[in-house]
mmCIF file of C-alpha atoms in Angstrom:
data_model
loop_
_atom_site.group_PDB
_atom_site.id
_atom_site.type_symbol
_atom_site.label_atom_id
_atom_site.label_comp_id
_atom_site.label_asym_id
_atom_site.label_seq_id
_atom_site.Cartn_x
_atom_site.Cartn_y
_atom_site.Cartn_z
ATOM 1 C CA MET A 110 -37.911 35.372 -60.408
ATOM 2 C CA ALA A 111 -40.645 37.710 -63.195
ATOM 3 C CA GLY A 112 -40.625 35.377 -66.200
ATOM 4 C CA SER A 113 -43.037 32.102 -67.236
ATOM 5 C CA SER A 114 -42.920 29.367 -66.124
ATOM 6 C CA HIS A 115 -41.733 27.786 -69.251
ATOM 7 C CA GLU A 116 -38.228 30.791 -68.798
ATOM 8 C CA MET A 117 -38.173 30.028 -64.976
ATOM 9 C CA GLN A 118 -37.260 26.479 -65.812
ATOM 10 C CA GLY A 119 -35.445 26.852 -68.616
ATOM 11 C CA ALA A 120 -33.112 29.687 -66.572
ATOM 12 C CA GLY A 121 -32.793 27.026 -63.488
ATOM 13 C CA ILE A 122 -32.217 24.351 -65.788
ATOM 14 C CA ALA A 123 -29.186 26.449 -67.609
ATOM 15 C CA ILE A 124 -28.102 27.573 -64.244
ATOM 16 C CA TYR A 125 -28.258 24.061 -62.516
ATOM 17 C CA SER A 126 -25.754 23.192 -66.275
ATOM 18 C CA VAL A 127 -23.076 25.490 -65.324
ATOM 19 C CA ILE A 128 -23.781 24.540 -61.141
ATOM 20 C CA GLN A 129 -23.094 21.573 -62.617
ATOM 21 C CA SER A 130 -19.820 22.360 -64.922
ATOM 22 C CA LEU A 131 -18.538 23.883 -61.289
ATOM 23 C CA VAL A 132 -18.934 21.354 -59.838
ATOM 24 C CA GLU A 133 -16.688 19.316 -62.494
ATOM 25 C CA SER A 134 -14.091 21.803 -62.742
ATOM 26 C CA GLN A 135 -13.011 22.473 -59.159
ATOM 27 C CA GLU A 136 -12.608 17.986 -59.520
ATOM 28 C CA ALA A 137 -10.858 18.130 -62.681
ATOM 29 C CA LEU A 138 -8.274 21.616 -61.374
ATOM 30 C CA VAL A 139 -7.917 20.154 -58.057
ATOM 31 C CA GLU A 140 -6.740 16.469 -60.331
ATOM 32 C CA ILE A 141 -4.718 18.593 -62.442
ATOM 33 C CA GLY A 142 -2.477 20.948 -60.429
ATOM 34 C CA GLU A 143 -1.374 17.907 -58.305
ATOM 35 C CA LYS A 144 0.153 17.066 -60.906
ATOM 36 C CA LEU A 145 1.713 19.225 -62.254
ATOM 37 C CA GLU A 146 5.447 19.558 -61.477
ATOM 38 C CA ASP A 147 5.890 23.535 -62.037
ATOM 39 C CA MET A 148 5.372 25.218 -59.019
ATOM 40 C CA ASP A 149 4.431 28.385 -60.916
ATOM 41 C CA LEU A 150 1.207 26.505 -62.227
ATOM 42 C CA LYS A 151 -0.012 24.446 -59.707
ATOM 43 C CA ARG A 152 -0.840 27.022 -57.575
ATOM 44 C CA PHE A 153 -2.962 28.371 -59.998
ATOM 45 C CA PHE A 154 -4.466 25.299 -60.941
ATOM 46 C CA LEU A 155 -5.550 24.786 -57.348
ATOM 47 C CA THR A 156 -6.555 28.202 -56.423
ATOM 48 C CA GLU A 157 -8.478 28.506 -59.631
ATOM 49 C CA SER A 158 -10.106 25.177 -58.475
ATOM 50 C CA LEU A 159 -11.327 27.027 -55.105
ATOM 51 C CA LYS A 160 -12.406 30.481 -57.867
ATOM 52 C CA ARG A 161 -15.003 27.978 -59.319
ATOM 53 C CA ALA A 162 -16.413 26.787 -55.643
ATOM 54 C CA GLU A 163 -16.853 30.668 -54.715
ATOM 55 C CA PHE A 164 -18.803 30.150 -57.968
ATOM 56 C CA ARG A 165 -21.320 28.226 -57.467
ATOM 57 C CA GLY A 166 -21.622 29.674 -53.942
ATOM 58 C CA GLU A 167 -22.204 33.171 -54.979
ATOM 59 C CA LEU A 168 -25.133 31.151 -58.021
ATOM 60 C CA GLU A 169 -26.649 29.544 -55.548
ATOM 61 C CA SER A 170 -27.068 31.571 -52.856
ATOM 62 C CA VAL A 171 -28.333 34.144 -55.950
ATOM 63 C CA LEU A 172 -30.336 32.242 -57.145
ATOM 64 C CA ASN A 173 -32.242 31.181 -53.760
ATOM 65 C CA GLN A 174 -32.215 34.993 -53.098
ATOM 66 C CA GLU A 175 -34.676 35.229 -56.494
ATOM 67 C CA GLY A 176 -37.161 31.910 -55.902
ATOM 68 C CA VAL A 177 -35.576 29.687 -58.518
ATOM 69 C CA GLY A 178 -34.398 27.184 -55.107
ATOM 70 C CA ALA A 179 -38.125 26.253 -55.707
ATOM 71 C CA LEU A 180 -37.830 25.824 -58.925
ATOM 72 C CA HIS A 181 -34.838 22.905 -57.741
ATOM 73 C CA GLN A 182 -36.064 21.356 -55.268
ATOM 74 C CA SER A 183 -39.493 20.630 -57.507
ATOM 75 C CA HIS A 184 -36.502 18.976 -59.955
ATOM 76 C CA ALA A 185 -35.139 17.221 -57.431
ATOM 77 C CA VAL A 186 -38.244 15.013 -57.091
ATOM 78 C CA ALA A 187 -38.459 14.624 -60.582
ATOM 79 C CA GLY A 188 -35.146 13.137 -60.676
ATOM 80 C CA SER A 189 -34.093 15.687 -62.984
ATOM 81 C CA VAL A 190 -31.899 17.873 -60.896
ATOM 82 C CA PRO A 191 -29.225 15.607 -58.701
ATOM 83 C CA ALA A 192 -29.974 15.565 -55.413
ATOM 84 C CA GLN A 193 -26.238 15.673 -54.250
ATOM 85 C CA SER A 194 -23.562 18.301 -55.967
ATOM 86 C CA GLY A 195 -20.740 17.176 -57.485
ATOM 87 C CA PRO A 196 -20.205 14.604 -60.401
ATOM 88 C CA SER A 197 -22.310 11.476 -60.991
ATOM 89 C CA GLU A 198 -20.641 8.655 -61.015
ATOM 90 C CA SER A 199 -21.384 6.813 -63.720
ATOM 91 C CA GLY A 200 -19.948 7.432 -67.419
ATOM 92 C CA PRO A 201 -20.870 7.424 -70.979
ATOM 93 C CA SER A 202 -20.913 4.335 -72.630
ATOM 94 C CA GLU A 203 -18.083 3.734 -75.118
ATOM 95 C CA SER A 204 -20.799 4.584 -77.773
ATOM 96 C CA GLY A 205 -20.710 7.894 -75.475
ATOM 97 C CA GLN A 206 -24.265 8.406 -74.790
ATOM 98 C CA SER A 207 -25.672 7.830 -70.879
ATOM 99 C CA GLU A 208 -26.203 4.665 -70.007
ATOM 100 C CA SER A 209 -29.444 5.778 -68.765
ATOM 101 C CA GLY A 210 -31.634 8.422 -69.347
ATOM 102 C CA PRO A 211 -32.908 11.987 -67.968
ATOM 103 C CA GLY A 212 -34.362 10.690 -64.880
ATOM 104 C CA GLU A 213 -32.934 7.785 -65.271
ATOM 105 C CA PRO A 214 -30.965 6.407 -62.266
ATOM 106 C CA GLY A 215 -27.757 5.531 -62.913
ATOM 107 C CA PRO A 216 -25.475 2.434 -61.854
ATOM 108 C CA THR A 217 -25.620 4.679 -58.573
ATOM 109 C CA GLY A 218 -29.178 4.290 -58.159
ATOM 110 C CA ARG A 219 -29.258 8.479 -58.732
ATOM 111 C CA ALA A 220 -30.741 9.813 -61.339
ATOM 112 C CA ARG A 221 -29.539 11.362 -64.315
ATOM 113 C CA PRO A 222 -30.602 15.506 -64.383
ATOM 114 C CA ALA A 223 -32.400 16.194 -66.913
ATOM 115 C CA PHE A 224 -29.962 18.191 -68.908
ATOM 116 C CA TYR A 225 -27.428 15.858 -68.989
ATOM 117 C CA ARG A 226 -24.543 15.984 -71.719
ATOM 118 C CA PRO A 227 -22.320 13.477 -72.139
ATOM 119 C CA GLU A 228 -19.366 16.943 -72.376
ATOM 120 C CA TYR A 229 -20.496 17.670 -68.110
ATOM 121 C CA HIS A 230 -18.923 14.698 -67.651
ATOM 122 C CA PHE A 231 -15.102 16.138 -67.833
ATOM 123 C CA VAL A 232 -14.402 14.572 -64.362
ATOM 124 C CA ASP A 233 -15.350 11.211 -65.760
ATOM 125 C CA GLY A 234 -12.262 8.678 -65.948
ATOM 126 C CA LEU A 235 -9.827 11.438 -65.334
ATOM 127 C CA ARG A 236 -7.290 9.814 -62.680
ATOM 128 C CA SER A 237 -7.086 7.161 -65.911
ATOM 129 C CA ARG A 238 -6.407 9.240 -68.155
ATOM 130 C CA LEU A 239 -4.166 11.306 -66.338
ATOM 131 C CA ARG A 240 -2.752 9.119 -64.672
ATOM 132 C CA ASP A 241 0.728 8.996 -66.293
ATOM 133 C CA ALA A 242 0.539 11.968 -68.024
ATOM 134 C CA GLY A 243 2.625 14.755 -68.790
ATOM 135 C CA ALA A 244 2.581 18.458 -68.503
ATOM 136 C CA ASP A 245 1.638 18.548 -72.533
ATOM 137 C CA THR A 246 -1.200 16.202 -71.312
ATOM 138 C CA LEU A 247 -2.902 17.575 -69.007
ATOM 139 C CA LEU A 248 -2.740 21.208 -69.953
ATOM 140 C CA ALA A 249 -4.164 19.781 -73.083
ATOM 141 C CA THR A 250 -7.258 17.969 -71.196
ATOM 142 C CA ALA A 251 -6.917 21.303 -68.551
ATOM 143 C CA GLU A 252 -8.466 23.637 -71.924
ATOM 144 C CA GLU A 253 -10.362 21.031 -73.049
ATOM 145 C CA GLY A 254 -12.231 21.299 -69.542
ATOM 146 C CA GLU A 255 -12.348 24.950 -69.603
ATOM 147 C CA ASP A 256 -13.442 24.492 -73.040
ATOM 148 C CA VAL A 257 -16.423 22.464 -71.463
ATOM 149 C CA ALA A 258 -17.128 25.446 -68.862
ATOM 150 C CA LYS A 259 -17.160 28.343 -71.139
ATOM 151 C CA GLU A 260 -20.004 26.486 -73.378
ATOM 152 C CA ALA A 261 -21.489 26.028 -69.995
ATOM 153 C CA TYR A 262 -22.209 30.201 -69.673
ATOM 154 C CA ASP A 263 -22.705 30.692 -73.510
ATOM 155 C CA HIS A 264 -25.647 28.616 -72.535
ATOM 156 C CA ALA A 265 -26.358 29.876 -69.393
ATOM 157 C CA MET A 266 -26.147 33.029 -71.233
ATOM 158 C CA SER A 267 -28.593 32.588 -74.129
ATOM 159 C CA ALA A 268 -31.033 32.095 -72.027
ATOM 160 C CA TYR A 269 -34.021 33.771 -70.124
ATOM 161 C CA LEU A 270 -32.266 35.594 -66.796
ATOM 162 C CA PRO A 271 -32.709 37.748 -63.904
ATOM 163 C CA GLU A 272 -30.653 40.322 -63.748
ATOM 164 C CA PRO A 273 -28.430 39.730 -60.969
ATOM 165 C CA VAL A 274 -28.277 35.862 -62.187
ATOM 166 C CA ARG A 275 -27.606 37.186 -65.562
ATOM 167 C CA GLU A 276 -24.561 39.940 -63.480
ATOM 168 C CA ILE A 277 -23.406 37.406 -62.140
ATOM 169 C CA LEU A 278 -22.726 34.857 -64.210
ATOM 170 C CA GLU A 279 -21.044 37.667 -66.684
ATOM 171 C CA SER A 280 -18.183 38.483 -64.760
ATOM 172 C CA GLN A 281 -18.024 34.882 -63.828
ATOM 173 C CA ALA A 282 -18.036 34.149 -68.033
ATOM 174 C CA VAL A 283 -14.878 36.918 -68.315
ATOM 175 C CA HIS A 284 -12.816 34.647 -65.369
ATOM 176 C CA ILE A 285 -13.919 32.059 -67.132
ATOM 177 C CA GLN A 286 -12.644 33.330 -69.901
ATOM 178 C CA GLU A 287 -9.279 34.812 -68.612
ATOM 179 C CA SER A 288 -8.527 31.484 -67.432
ATOM 180 C CA HIS A 289 -9.081 29.405 -70.308
ATOM 181 C CA ASP A 290 -6.884 31.250 -72.520
ATOM 182 C CA PHE A 291 -3.605 31.223 -69.609
ATOM 183 C CA VAL A 292 -4.772 27.865 -69.578
ATOM 184 C CA LYS A 293 -4.311 27.815 -73.320
ATOM 185 C CA ALA A 294 -1.251 30.128 -73.528
ATOM 186 C CA ALA A 295 0.437 27.217 -71.486
ATOM 187 C CA ARG A 296 -0.327 24.769 -73.261
ATOM 188 C CA GLU A 297 1.116 26.135 -76.607
ATOM 189 C CA ARG A 298 4.585 26.275 -73.991
ATOM 190 C CA ALA A 299 4.637 22.977 -72.833
ATOM 191 C CA ALA A 300 4.475 21.452 -76.593
#
């Protein structure tokens, strides 16, 4: 990957933020899809969940090809990128802030990533939030999650990115926007 060390680090952090949002949205889409009674919406959410896994795989593959894998390894050692993919098991405190700072172990013993922002941990508390929710609440929650995914892509697109990574992100961002628009329209119909 061409560029300065600072640019490479910024690109890596931005991309890993997108990957984290994909992991989180994949889980949220499954959780919401399983609760929806409308079979067309259920199918959409479960299919979209698989699409997020595919997007994650594409990004991880191109990052390894572009040499950012070494950046990931150095961040994992430093505690700024989670060693395992998936959502943090510790969520924000009542104030909305993380109880542990970047690189500090959370209650699970895993380090909180340096790029952590509370809104990226959308899935935290999702099960209790949606336990007895109706379709309108499920769809509103899904729209919130799509907003988070869009924000992660927008943030990443503002960073220095090598062309192969930028092309993948641009393509994925179009799909994320389409998914957001579909979920928003479904929510508006349900309201």
